[in-house]
Amino acid sequence: MPDSVTLPQPAAWTPAPPLDPEALLALDRRHVWHPYAPMPGTAEPLVVESASGVRLRLARPAHGQRELVDGMASWWSAVHGYNHPVLNAAAGDQLGRMSHVMFGGLTHEPAVRLAERLARISPGDLEHVFLCDSGSVAVEVAVKMCLQYWRSLGRPEKHRLMTWRGGYHGDTWQPMSVCDPEGGMHHLWSGTLPVQVFAEAPPSGFDAEPDPAYLTHLHETVARHADELAAVIVEPVVQGAGGMRFHSPAYLRALREACDAHGVLLVLDEIATGFGRTGELFAAHHAGVVPDVMCVGKALTGGYLSMAAALCTPRVAEGIARGPVPVLAHGPTFMGNPLAAAVAGASLDLLLSQDWRAEVRRVGDGLRAGLARAAGLPGVVEASVLGAIGVVRLDHEVDVAAATRAAVRAGVWLRPFRDMVYAMPPYVTPDEDVARIAAAMCAAAREG
């Protein structure tokens, strides 16, 4: 086989001329199915032509604004903002080497370095890293790890999952089964999803004294179902898309104790909370607990590319290896994608080389100061902040269209839902833009 092959030179590539915004929107309405939206769409999306720093540049003005401060960090992932020179350089360097190669039977430096880094910075002995395409798939893999662990140990009856109400873990099959079955967005699938065990939602308040009755409830629920439970899975400290509720870390410690006492695995879904969002690198650190399996995603690549991971302890990996099928039967085509892994490594370097705690605290302080006025608005139940997360909760379902318009008029992109207006800005958001985000949240709450 020759060392190299001379390939025909392609014609020089030139980008297509940009579409007129009206033509683009017409094609969008005809062909593009947006998340959580009907087809054809009924709400016209804003057209973003570029993004830099913490600002989205619109292709045409919306409600008098051409640029919007992004209060959502692209669904909580773009923690370093947009068009960051460090992440751009990492992507460009890796593109010059290889953009992708299959991970079955092959390996490469970006993925190996990333796995080692994740194992080193994660709580306890989460030493083994399975790289996934998305957060939802990471939860699927975590569930599969737990189910296969017990089957490998000859306990196939331990096949159910326990969680608490108010949670959200993704839109694929097993993750949907542990989202809130009544108040969540997946009630449509009742009767077809696996039936899991649900404790009551944890009492609200990160700093609140733990409720002894609820601690007992958690212990009793685990104990009552222990013979059939493979794992307990929860979002630590912050219940994200299920309701943006904060809870005491004491409830995580109670779950760890109950799982240990009754032979059940503990899975922490850190997809939204990982990499500093709550003020600790991982939310598990607030409680001082080590899960058996942990899922990460979203901010892993700084919002550049889709990548997630399910990490597990040696106990879980060795248990699976003792079974009749000693391999984890899962293998995404784009597993360990070199481009995503290289950018993820650069994103972690960028995060950990800076005083990220101070940045998260600064953003949180700015949101707290700006949301102080929200408590006096009609219909507002509470305004709360944890880490770099701000939430204004209403006593009614938010009028998403009206609230979004109000935020855009204030020069900010927000995505209200259910009964809340919330923000998770990039950590690099300047103080004046944090203040603008908080003001826009108040305007959205007033109009929504």
Tab-separated table of C-alpha atoms in Angstrom:
chain	number	residue	atom	x	y	z
A	1	MET	CA	0.000	0.000	0.000
A	2	PRO	CA	1.555	3.353	-0.940
A	3	ASP	CA	2.406	5.786	1.853
A	4	SER	CA	0.239	8.469	0.338
A	5	VAL	CA	-2.264	8.926	-2.416
A	6	THR	CA	-2.422	11.978	-4.621
A	7	LEU	CA	-5.998	13.162	-4.677
A	8	PRO	CA	-7.482	15.337	-7.377
A	9	GLN	CA	-7.570	18.951	-6.347
A	10	PRO	CA	-11.125	20.208	-5.805
A	11	ALA	CA	-12.275	23.518	-7.094
A	12	ALA	CA	-11.763	26.293	-4.559
A	13	TRP	CA	-14.636	26.417	-2.105
A	14	THR	CA	-16.436	29.679	-1.622
A	15	PRO	CA	-19.273	30.225	0.824
A	16	ALA	CA	-22.747	30.631	-0.572
A	17	PRO	CA	-24.028	34.190	-0.510
A	18	PRO	CA	-26.156	34.849	2.563
A	19	LEU	CA	-29.879	34.442	2.211
A	20	ASP	CA	-32.113	37.439	2.580
A	21	PRO	CA	-33.720	37.147	6.041
A	22	GLU	CA	-37.210	36.908	4.535
A	23	ALA	CA	-36.162	34.093	2.202
A	24	LEU	CA	-34.391	32.323	5.057
A	25	LEU	CA	-37.470	32.505	7.274
A	26	ALA	CA	-39.669	31.211	4.454
A	27	LEU	CA	-37.413	28.168	4.084
A	28	ASP	CA	-37.300	27.789	7.851
A	29	ARG	CA	-41.088	27.681	8.063
A	30	ARG	CA	-41.261	25.120	5.283
A	31	HIS	CA	-38.509	22.725	6.310
A	32	VAL	CA	-37.073	23.258	9.789
A	33	TRP	CA	-38.613	21.623	12.836
A	34	HIS	CA	-37.506	23.592	15.892
A	35	PRO	CA	-37.293	22.151	19.429
A	36	TYR	CA	-40.559	21.979	21.358
A	37	ALA	CA	-42.407	23.554	18.435
A	38	PRO	CA	-45.094	22.451	15.978
A	39	MET	CA	-44.487	21.801	12.303
A	40	PRO	CA	-45.029	24.077	10.503
A	41	GLY	CA	-43.954	26.594	13.113
A	42	THR	CA	-46.351	29.156	14.522
A	43	ALA	CA	-43.802	31.531	16.082
A	44	GLU	CA	-41.205	33.293	13.970
A	45	PRO	CA	-37.666	32.786	15.305
A	46	LEU	CA	-35.071	35.525	15.359
A	47	VAL	CA	-32.364	35.107	12.725
A	48	VAL	CA	-28.846	35.204	14.196
A	49	GLU	CA	-26.124	36.051	11.677
A	50	SER	CA	-23.131	35.983	14.049
A	51	ALA	CA	-22.155	35.846	17.709
A	52	SER	CA	-19.173	37.250	19.567
A	53	GLY	CA	-18.413	37.649	23.246
A	54	VAL	CA	-21.803	37.541	24.947
A	55	ARG	CA	-23.765	39.117	22.090
A	56	LEU	CA	-25.917	37.696	19.333
A	57	ARG	CA	-25.985	39.753	16.134
A	58	LEU	CA	-29.360	39.591	14.388
A	59	ALA	CA	-29.798	39.571	10.631
A	60	ARG	CA	-32.513	42.179	10.993
A	61	PRO	CA	-33.685	44.289	13.931
A	62	ALA	CA	-36.230	42.831	16.340
A	63	HIS	CA	-38.255	45.184	18.533
A	64	GLY	CA	-35.707	47.907	17.879
A	65	GLN	CA	-32.654	45.758	18.699
A	66	ARG	CA	-29.975	44.447	16.332
A	67	GLU	CA	-27.757	42.959	19.063
A	68	LEU	CA	-28.867	40.941	22.081
A	69	VAL	CA	-26.947	40.009	25.222
A	70	ASP	CA	-27.318	36.248	25.535
A	71	GLY	CA	-28.715	35.484	28.974
A	72	MET	CA	-29.010	31.777	28.202
A	73	ALA	CA	-25.432	30.877	27.152
A	74	SER	CA	-27.041	28.789	24.391
A	75	TRP	CA	-28.966	26.548	26.757
A	76	TRP	CA	-26.284	26.839	29.450
A	77	SER	CA	-23.335	25.657	27.356
A	78	ALA	CA	-21.420	28.737	26.088
A	79	VAL	CA	-19.771	29.540	29.424
A	80	HIS	CA	-16.852	31.365	27.720
A	81	GLY	CA	-19.069	33.309	25.332
A	82	TYR	CA	-18.863	33.129	21.543
A	83	ASN	CA	-16.058	33.271	19.004
A	84	HIS	CA	-13.439	32.812	21.704
A	85	PRO	CA	-9.900	32.937	20.263
A	86	VAL	CA	-8.627	30.043	22.419
A	87	LEU	CA	-11.444	27.713	21.420
A	88	ASN	CA	-11.280	28.868	17.797
A	89	ALA	CA	-7.565	28.059	17.737
A	90	ALA	CA	-8.126	24.608	19.254
A	91	ALA	CA	-10.782	23.819	16.667
A	92	GLY	CA	-8.649	25.075	13.776
A	93	ASP	CA	-5.594	23.130	14.914
A	94	GLN	CA	-7.562	19.894	15.236
A	95	LEU	CA	-9.288	20.407	11.876
A	96	GLY	CA	-5.821	20.471	10.307
A	97	ARG	CA	-5.091	17.048	11.813
A	98	MET	CA	-8.394	15.140	11.582
A	99	SER	CA	-11.968	16.071	12.233
A	100	HIS	CA	-13.163	12.556	13.005
A	101	VAL	CA	-12.159	8.929	13.166
A	102	MET	CA	-14.184	5.996	14.483
A	103	PHE	CA	-13.527	5.108	18.123
A	104	GLY	CA	-14.075	1.364	17.810
A	105	GLY	CA	-10.603	-0.210	17.761
A	106	LEU	CA	-8.910	3.189	17.384
A	107	THR	CA	-7.986	5.941	19.795
A	108	HIS	CA	-6.422	9.391	19.632
A	109	GLU	CA	-4.820	12.003	21.825
A	110	PRO	CA	-7.679	14.531	22.179
A	111	ALA	CA	-10.066	11.908	23.573
A	112	VAL	CA	-7.474	10.297	25.837
A	113	ARG	CA	-6.373	13.626	27.261
A	114	LEU	CA	-9.987	14.687	27.796
A	115	ALA	CA	-10.910	11.441	29.572
A	116	GLU	CA	-7.880	11.705	31.849
A	117	ARG	CA	-8.720	15.321	32.678
A	118	LEU	CA	-12.361	14.530	33.444
A	119	ALA	CA	-11.368	11.639	35.698
A	120	ARG	CA	-8.854	13.854	37.518
A	121	ILE	CA	-11.196	16.768	38.249
A	122	SER	CA	-14.341	14.767	39.021
A	123	PRO	CA	-15.351	13.784	42.557
A	124	GLY	CA	-13.801	10.681	44.110
A	125	ASP	CA	-12.914	7.669	41.995
A	126	LEU	CA	-14.944	8.337	38.850
A	127	GLU	CA	-12.056	6.953	36.807
A	128	HIS	CA	-13.722	5.507	33.724
A	129	VAL	CA	-15.109	7.801	31.027
A	130	PHE	CA	-17.556	6.887	28.271
A	131	LEU	CA	-17.712	9.734	25.738
A	132	CYS	CA	-21.145	10.398	24.249
A	133	ASP	CA	-22.796	12.592	21.639
A	134	SER	CA	-25.182	14.518	23.903
A	135	GLY	CA	-26.375	14.884	27.464
A	136	SER	CA	-29.479	12.791	26.907
A	137	VAL	CA	-27.350	9.986	25.479
A	138	ALA	CA	-25.030	10.260	28.508
A	139	VAL	CA	-28.054	9.563	30.720
A	140	GLU	CA	-29.037	6.628	28.495
A	141	VAL	CA	-25.519	5.235	28.888
A	142	ALA	CA	-25.556	5.793	32.660
A	143	VAL	CA	-28.828	3.889	32.953
A	144	LYS	CA	-27.474	1.111	30.767
A	145	MET	CA	-24.362	0.893	32.959
A	146	CYS	CA	-26.497	0.467	36.070
A	147	LEU	CA	-28.875	-2.072	34.559
A	148	GLN	CA	-26.035	-4.112	33.090
A	149	TYR	CA	-24.114	-3.970	36.377
A	150	TRP	CA	-26.891	-5.751	38.228
A	151	ARG	CA	-27.516	-8.224	35.418
A	152	SER	CA	-23.821	-9.068	35.444
A	153	LEU	CA	-24.052	-9.752	39.190
A	154	GLY	CA	-27.022	-12.066	38.663
A	155	ARG	CA	-29.641	-9.581	39.915
A	156	PRO	CA	-31.791	-8.828	36.836
A	157	GLU	CA	-34.759	-8.035	39.081
A	158	LYS	CA	-32.998	-4.782	39.988
A	159	HIS	CA	-34.237	-3.076	36.853
A	160	ARG	CA	-36.071	0.071	37.966
A	161	LEU	CA	-34.872	3.592	38.622
A	162	MET	CA	-35.802	5.962	41.401
A	163	THR	CA	-35.778	9.732	41.211
A	164	TRP	CA	-37.708	12.619	42.689
A	165	ARG	CA	-40.462	14.656	41.095
A	166	GLY	CA	-39.644	17.904	39.342
A	167	GLY	CA	-36.630	16.540	37.482
A	168	TYR	CA	-35.554	16.575	33.855
A	169	HIS	CA	-32.930	14.283	32.313
A	170	GLY	CA	-33.382	14.525	28.547
A	171	ASP	CA	-35.673	13.661	25.675
A	172	THR	CA	-34.592	10.128	24.750
A	173	TRP	CA	-36.347	7.042	26.091
A	174	GLN	CA	-34.863	6.141	29.472
A	175	PRO	CA	-34.202	9.791	30.386
A	176	MET	CA	-37.857	10.615	29.678
A	177	SER	CA	-38.916	7.886	32.107
A	178	VAL	CA	-37.207	9.698	35.010
A	179	CYS	CA	-38.505	13.150	34.125
A	180	ASP	CA	-41.498	14.319	36.140
A	181	PRO	CA	-44.369	12.091	34.909
A	182	GLU	CA	-47.129	14.638	35.566
A	183	GLY	CA	-45.805	18.184	35.538
A	184	GLY	CA	-43.040	17.474	33.030
A	185	MET	CA	-43.068	17.719	29.257
A	186	HIS	CA	-43.160	13.961	28.656
A	187	HIS	CA	-46.567	13.051	30.098
A	188	LEU	CA	-47.605	12.305	26.503
A	189	TRP	CA	-45.690	9.031	26.781
A	190	SER	CA	-47.382	7.761	29.933
A	191	GLY	CA	-48.238	4.095	29.478
A	192	THR	CA	-45.367	3.431	27.092
A	193	LEU	CA	-42.319	4.531	29.088
A	194	PRO	CA	-40.804	2.269	31.762
A	195	VAL	CA	-42.583	2.890	35.058
A	196	GLN	CA	-40.076	4.223	37.570
A	197	VAL	CA	-40.181	5.023	41.298
A	198	PHE	CA	-40.764	8.670	42.229
A	199	ALA	CA	-40.156	10.325	45.575
A	200	GLU	CA	-41.743	13.685	46.255
A	201	ALA	CA	-39.874	16.746	44.961
A	202	PRO	CA	-37.169	17.989	47.324
A	203	PRO	CA	-38.149	21.029	49.426
A	204	SER	CA	-36.941	24.279	47.890
A	205	GLY	CA	-34.075	26.347	49.208
A	206	PHE	CA	-30.371	25.717	48.829
A	207	ASP	CA	-29.657	27.275	52.231
A	208	ALA	CA	-32.819	26.005	53.906
A	209	GLU	CA	-32.525	23.647	56.854
A	210	PRO	CA	-33.164	20.097	55.623
A	211	ASP	CA	-36.644	18.812	56.387
A	212	PRO	CA	-36.363	15.753	58.704
A	213	ALA	CA	-39.627	14.348	57.368
A	214	TYR	CA	-38.344	14.549	53.808
A	215	LEU	CA	-35.047	12.891	54.753
A	216	THR	CA	-37.070	10.039	56.231
A	217	HIS	CA	-39.195	9.912	53.082
A	218	LEU	CA	-36.098	9.476	50.916
A	219	HIS	CA	-34.676	6.709	53.096
A	220	GLU	CA	-38.002	4.890	53.271
A	221	THR	CA	-38.601	5.109	49.529
A	222	VAL	CA	-35.187	3.621	48.738
A	223	ALA	CA	-35.638	0.919	51.385
A	224	ARG	CA	-39.126	-0.019	50.210
A	225	HIS	CA	-38.032	-0.550	46.602
A	226	ALA	CA	-34.416	-1.651	47.123
A	227	ASP	CA	-34.920	-5.180	45.775
A	228	GLU	CA	-36.039	-3.810	42.405
A	229	LEU	CA	-33.937	-0.634	42.188
A	230	ALA	CA	-30.868	-0.564	39.969
A	231	ALA	CA	-30.118	3.071	40.713
A	232	VAL	CA	-31.305	6.412	42.014
A	233	ILE	CA	-30.759	9.258	39.540
A	234	VAL	CA	-31.175	12.954	40.372
A	235	GLU	CA	-29.951	16.379	39.368
A	236	PRO	CA	-27.784	17.589	42.247
A	237	VAL	CA	-28.664	20.904	43.925
A	238	VAL	CA	-30.494	22.362	40.887
A	239	GLN	CA	-33.464	20.830	39.111
A	240	GLY	CA	-32.974	22.416	35.706
A	241	ALA	CA	-35.456	22.228	32.844
A	242	GLY	CA	-37.984	20.538	35.119
A	243	GLY	CA	-38.496	23.743	37.079
A	244	MET	CA	-35.242	25.561	37.994
A	245	ARG	CA	-35.610	24.712	41.690
A	246	PHE	CA	-32.706	24.751	44.163
A	247	HIS	CA	-32.514	22.292	47.058
A	248	SER	CA	-30.319	21.564	50.066
A	249	PRO	CA	-27.197	19.434	49.468
A	250	ALA	CA	-28.273	17.468	52.561
A	251	TYR	CA	-30.751	15.564	50.405
A	252	LEU	CA	-27.905	14.286	48.227
A	253	ARG	CA	-26.099	13.030	51.314
A	254	ALA	CA	-29.285	11.280	52.407
A	255	LEU	CA	-29.567	9.556	49.041
A	256	ARG	CA	-25.939	8.448	49.161
A	257	GLU	CA	-26.461	6.978	52.636
A	258	ALA	CA	-29.695	5.243	51.635
A	259	CYS	CA	-28.166	3.808	48.459
A	260	ASP	CA	-25.178	2.475	50.388
A	261	ALA	CA	-27.398	0.969	53.074
A	262	HIS	CA	-29.662	-0.825	50.615
A	263	GLY	CA	-27.398	-1.825	47.736
A	264	VAL	CA	-28.493	0.704	45.117
A	265	LEU	CA	-26.281	2.705	42.729
A	266	LEU	CA	-26.371	6.516	42.736
A	267	VAL	CA	-26.272	8.505	39.484
A	268	LEU	CA	-25.843	12.279	39.484
A	269	ASP	CA	-26.893	14.137	36.345
A	270	GLU	CA	-24.458	17.082	36.221
A	271	ILE	CA	-25.170	17.964	32.598
A	272	ALA	CA	-26.556	21.395	33.527
A	273	THR	CA	-24.688	21.907	36.798
A	274	GLY	CA	-21.181	20.752	35.913
A	275	PHE	CA	-18.148	22.965	35.275
A	276	GLY	CA	-18.860	25.688	37.789
A	277	ARG	CA	-22.431	26.794	37.168
A	278	THR	CA	-23.554	26.412	40.816
A	279	GLY	CA	-20.387	27.888	42.363
A	280	GLU	CA	-18.612	24.528	42.735
A	281	LEU	CA	-16.889	22.740	39.874
A	282	PHE	CA	-19.486	19.998	40.218
A	283	ALA	CA	-22.659	20.314	42.265
A	284	ALA	CA	-21.782	17.064	44.054
A	285	HIS	CA	-19.014	18.996	45.813
A	286	HIS	CA	-21.644	21.021	47.702
A	287	ALA	CA	-22.711	17.789	49.397
A	288	GLY	CA	-19.343	16.088	49.593
A	289	VAL	CA	-20.714	12.942	47.938
A	290	VAL	CA	-19.296	10.712	45.221
A	291	PRO	CA	-21.812	9.084	42.880
A	292	ASP	CA	-21.301	5.700	41.248
A	293	VAL	CA	-22.023	7.259	37.852
A	294	MET	CA	-21.965	10.926	36.819
A	295	CYS	CA	-23.168	12.528	33.593
A	296	VAL	CA	-21.662	15.721	32.185
A	297	GLY	CA	-22.301	17.710	29.008
A	298	LYS	CA	-23.479	21.178	27.902
A	299	ALA	CA	-20.550	23.385	29.029
A	300	LEU	CA	-18.048	20.574	28.366
A	301	THR	CA	-17.055	22.022	24.976
A	302	GLY	CA	-17.843	25.630	25.860
A	303	GLY	CA	-20.905	25.407	23.620
A	304	TYR	CA	-18.905	24.801	20.432
A	305	LEU	CA	-19.793	21.186	19.640
A	306	SER	CA	-22.034	18.455	20.974
A	307	MET	CA	-20.250	16.159	23.419
A	308	ALA	CA	-21.056	14.619	26.774
A	309	ALA	CA	-19.746	11.854	28.994
A	310	ALA	CA	-20.844	9.244	31.515
A	311	LEU	CA	-18.190	8.587	34.166
A	312	CYS	CA	-18.261	5.623	36.514
A	313	THR	CA	-16.274	4.122	39.361
A	314	PRO	CA	-14.128	0.968	39.068
A	315	ARG	CA	-16.833	-0.876	41.020
A	316	VAL	CA	-19.339	-0.334	38.221
A	317	ALA	CA	-16.913	-1.117	35.392
A	318	GLU	CA	-15.586	-4.255	37.082
A	319	GLY	CA	-19.106	-5.435	37.852
A	320	ILE	CA	-20.103	-5.178	34.186
A	321	ALA	CA	-16.903	-6.978	33.147
A	322	ARG	CA	-17.809	-9.979	35.342
A	323	GLY	CA	-21.027	-10.659	33.445
A	324	PRO	CA	-21.797	-12.995	30.552
A	325	VAL	CA	-21.627	-9.956	28.261
A	326	PRO	CA	-18.483	-8.278	29.630
A	327	VAL	CA	-18.664	-5.180	27.435
A	328	LEU	CA	-20.860	-2.097	27.653
A	329	ALA	CA	-23.017	-2.576	24.588
A	330	HIS	CA	-23.095	0.993	23.358
A	331	GLY	CA	-21.095	2.689	20.615
A	332	PRO	CA	-22.152	5.972	18.993
A	333	THR	CA	-20.744	6.636	15.529
A	334	PHE	CA	-19.286	9.950	16.640
A	335	MET	CA	-18.095	8.720	20.027
A	336	GLY	CA	-14.907	10.477	21.098
A	337	ASN	CA	-15.033	12.841	18.128
A	338	PRO	CA	-11.513	14.356	17.942
A	339	LEU	CA	-12.724	17.838	17.052
A	340	ALA	CA	-15.161	18.006	19.971
A	341	ALA	CA	-12.617	16.417	22.326
A	342	ALA	CA	-9.928	18.939	21.372
A	343	VAL	CA	-12.258	21.876	21.940
A	344	ALA	CA	-13.477	20.357	25.217
A	345	GLY	CA	-9.899	20.062	26.400
A	346	ALA	CA	-9.229	23.691	25.499
A	347	SER	CA	-12.452	24.762	27.215
A	348	LEU	CA	-11.425	23.003	30.430
A	349	ASP	CA	-7.950	24.562	30.199
A	350	LEU	CA	-9.547	27.971	29.780
A	351	LEU	CA	-11.942	27.466	32.683
A	352	LEU	CA	-9.454	26.054	35.157
A	353	SER	CA	-6.645	28.486	34.329
A	354	GLN	CA	-8.828	31.383	35.468
A	355	ASP	CA	-10.473	32.259	38.755
A	356	TRP	CA	-13.761	30.796	37.622
A	357	ARG	CA	-15.173	30.845	41.154
A	358	ALA	CA	-14.766	34.616	41.317
A	359	GLU	CA	-16.355	35.033	37.881
A	360	VAL	CA	-19.353	32.869	38.774
A	361	ARG	CA	-19.711	34.717	42.082
A	362	ARG	CA	-19.507	38.083	40.276
A	363	VAL	CA	-22.261	37.107	37.831
A	364	GLY	CA	-24.394	35.773	40.674
A	365	ASP	CA	-23.917	38.941	42.731
A	366	GLY	CA	-24.944	41.057	39.744
A	367	LEU	CA	-28.072	38.982	39.159
A	368	ARG	CA	-28.943	39.110	42.846
A	369	ALA	CA	-28.633	42.906	42.937
A	370	GLY	CA	-30.614	43.370	39.744
A	371	LEU	CA	-33.382	40.944	40.722
A	372	ALA	CA	-33.955	42.558	44.119
A	373	ARG	CA	-36.667	44.681	42.516
A	374	ALA	CA	-38.439	41.616	41.069
A	375	ALA	CA	-39.939	40.597	44.420
A	376	GLY	CA	-42.261	43.603	44.342
A	377	LEU	CA	-43.654	42.928	40.876
A	378	PRO	CA	-47.247	41.696	40.494
A	379	GLY	CA	-47.446	37.929	40.083
A	380	VAL	CA	-43.883	37.231	41.246
A	381	VAL	CA	-43.604	34.481	43.868
A	382	GLU	CA	-39.857	34.686	44.408
A	383	ALA	CA	-36.558	35.667	42.853
A	384	SER	CA	-33.584	33.442	43.651
A	385	VAL	CA	-29.940	33.100	42.637
A	386	LEU	CA	-27.446	30.263	42.989
A	387	GLY	CA	-24.016	30.446	41.422
A	388	ALA	CA	-24.507	31.997	37.990
A	389	ILE	CA	-28.208	31.093	37.804
A	390	GLY	CA	-31.016	33.589	38.306
A	391	VAL	CA	-34.709	32.651	38.497
A	392	VAL	CA	-37.886	34.727	38.783
A	393	ARG	CA	-40.843	32.480	39.562
A	394	LEU	CA	-44.391	33.598	38.792
A	395	ASP	CA	-47.743	32.539	40.220
A	396	HIS	CA	-48.986	31.717	36.717
A	397	GLU	CA	-47.848	30.193	33.447
A	398	VAL	CA	-45.649	32.688	31.683
A	399	ASP	CA	-46.847	34.197	28.410
A	400	VAL	CA	-43.723	33.152	26.524
A	401	ALA	CA	-44.278	35.391	23.514
A	402	ALA	CA	-44.966	38.508	25.601
A	403	ALA	CA	-42.110	37.829	28.021
A	404	THR	CA	-39.670	37.188	25.185
A	405	ARG	CA	-40.682	40.426	23.440
A	406	ALA	CA	-40.135	42.370	26.645
A	407	ALA	CA	-36.656	40.888	27.077
A	408	VAL	CA	-35.707	41.572	23.462
A	409	ARG	CA	-36.891	45.166	23.758
A	410	ALA	CA	-34.493	45.423	26.710
A	411	GLY	CA	-31.687	44.075	24.501
A	412	VAL	CA	-31.465	40.562	25.992
A	413	TRP	CA	-32.188	37.048	24.756
A	414	LEU	CA	-34.073	34.927	27.317
A	415	ARG	CA	-36.110	31.762	26.932
A	416	PRO	CA	-38.874	31.785	29.611
A	417	PHE	CA	-40.911	28.650	30.173
A	418	ARG	CA	-43.588	27.208	32.445
A	419	ASP	CA	-43.935	29.617	35.388
A	420	MET	CA	-40.518	31.226	35.293
A	421	VAL	CA	-38.142	33.680	33.712
A	422	TYR	CA	-34.558	32.623	34.253
A	423	ALA	CA	-31.017	33.279	33.071
A	424	MET	CA	-27.743	31.337	32.975
A	425	PRO	CA	-25.334	33.826	31.390
A	426	PRO	CA	-21.804	33.086	30.177
A	427	TYR	CA	-19.314	33.460	33.012
A	428	VAL	CA	-17.507	36.185	31.059
A	429	THR	CA	-20.559	38.470	30.938
A	430	PRO	CA	-19.468	42.013	31.924
A	431	ASP	CA	-21.104	43.627	34.941
A	432	GLU	CA	-23.114	46.098	32.853
A	433	ASP	CA	-24.521	43.249	30.775
A	434	VAL	CA	-25.359	41.210	33.871
A	435	ALA	CA	-27.333	44.229	35.073
A	436	ARG	CA	-29.042	44.407	31.682
A	437	ILE	CA	-29.974	40.728	31.896
A	438	ALA	CA	-31.498	41.204	35.355
A	439	ALA	CA	-33.458	44.237	34.150
A	440	ALA	CA	-34.724	42.261	31.164
A	441	MET	CA	-35.809	39.425	33.472
A	442	CYS	CA	-37.840	41.916	35.489
A	443	ALA	CA	-39.379	43.329	32.306
A	444	ALA	CA	-40.200	39.836	31.069
A	445	ALA	CA	-41.784	38.919	34.400
A	446	ARG	CA	-43.841	42.131	34.329
A	447	GLU	CA	-45.093	41.538	30.764
A	448	GLY	CA	-45.362	37.752	30.962
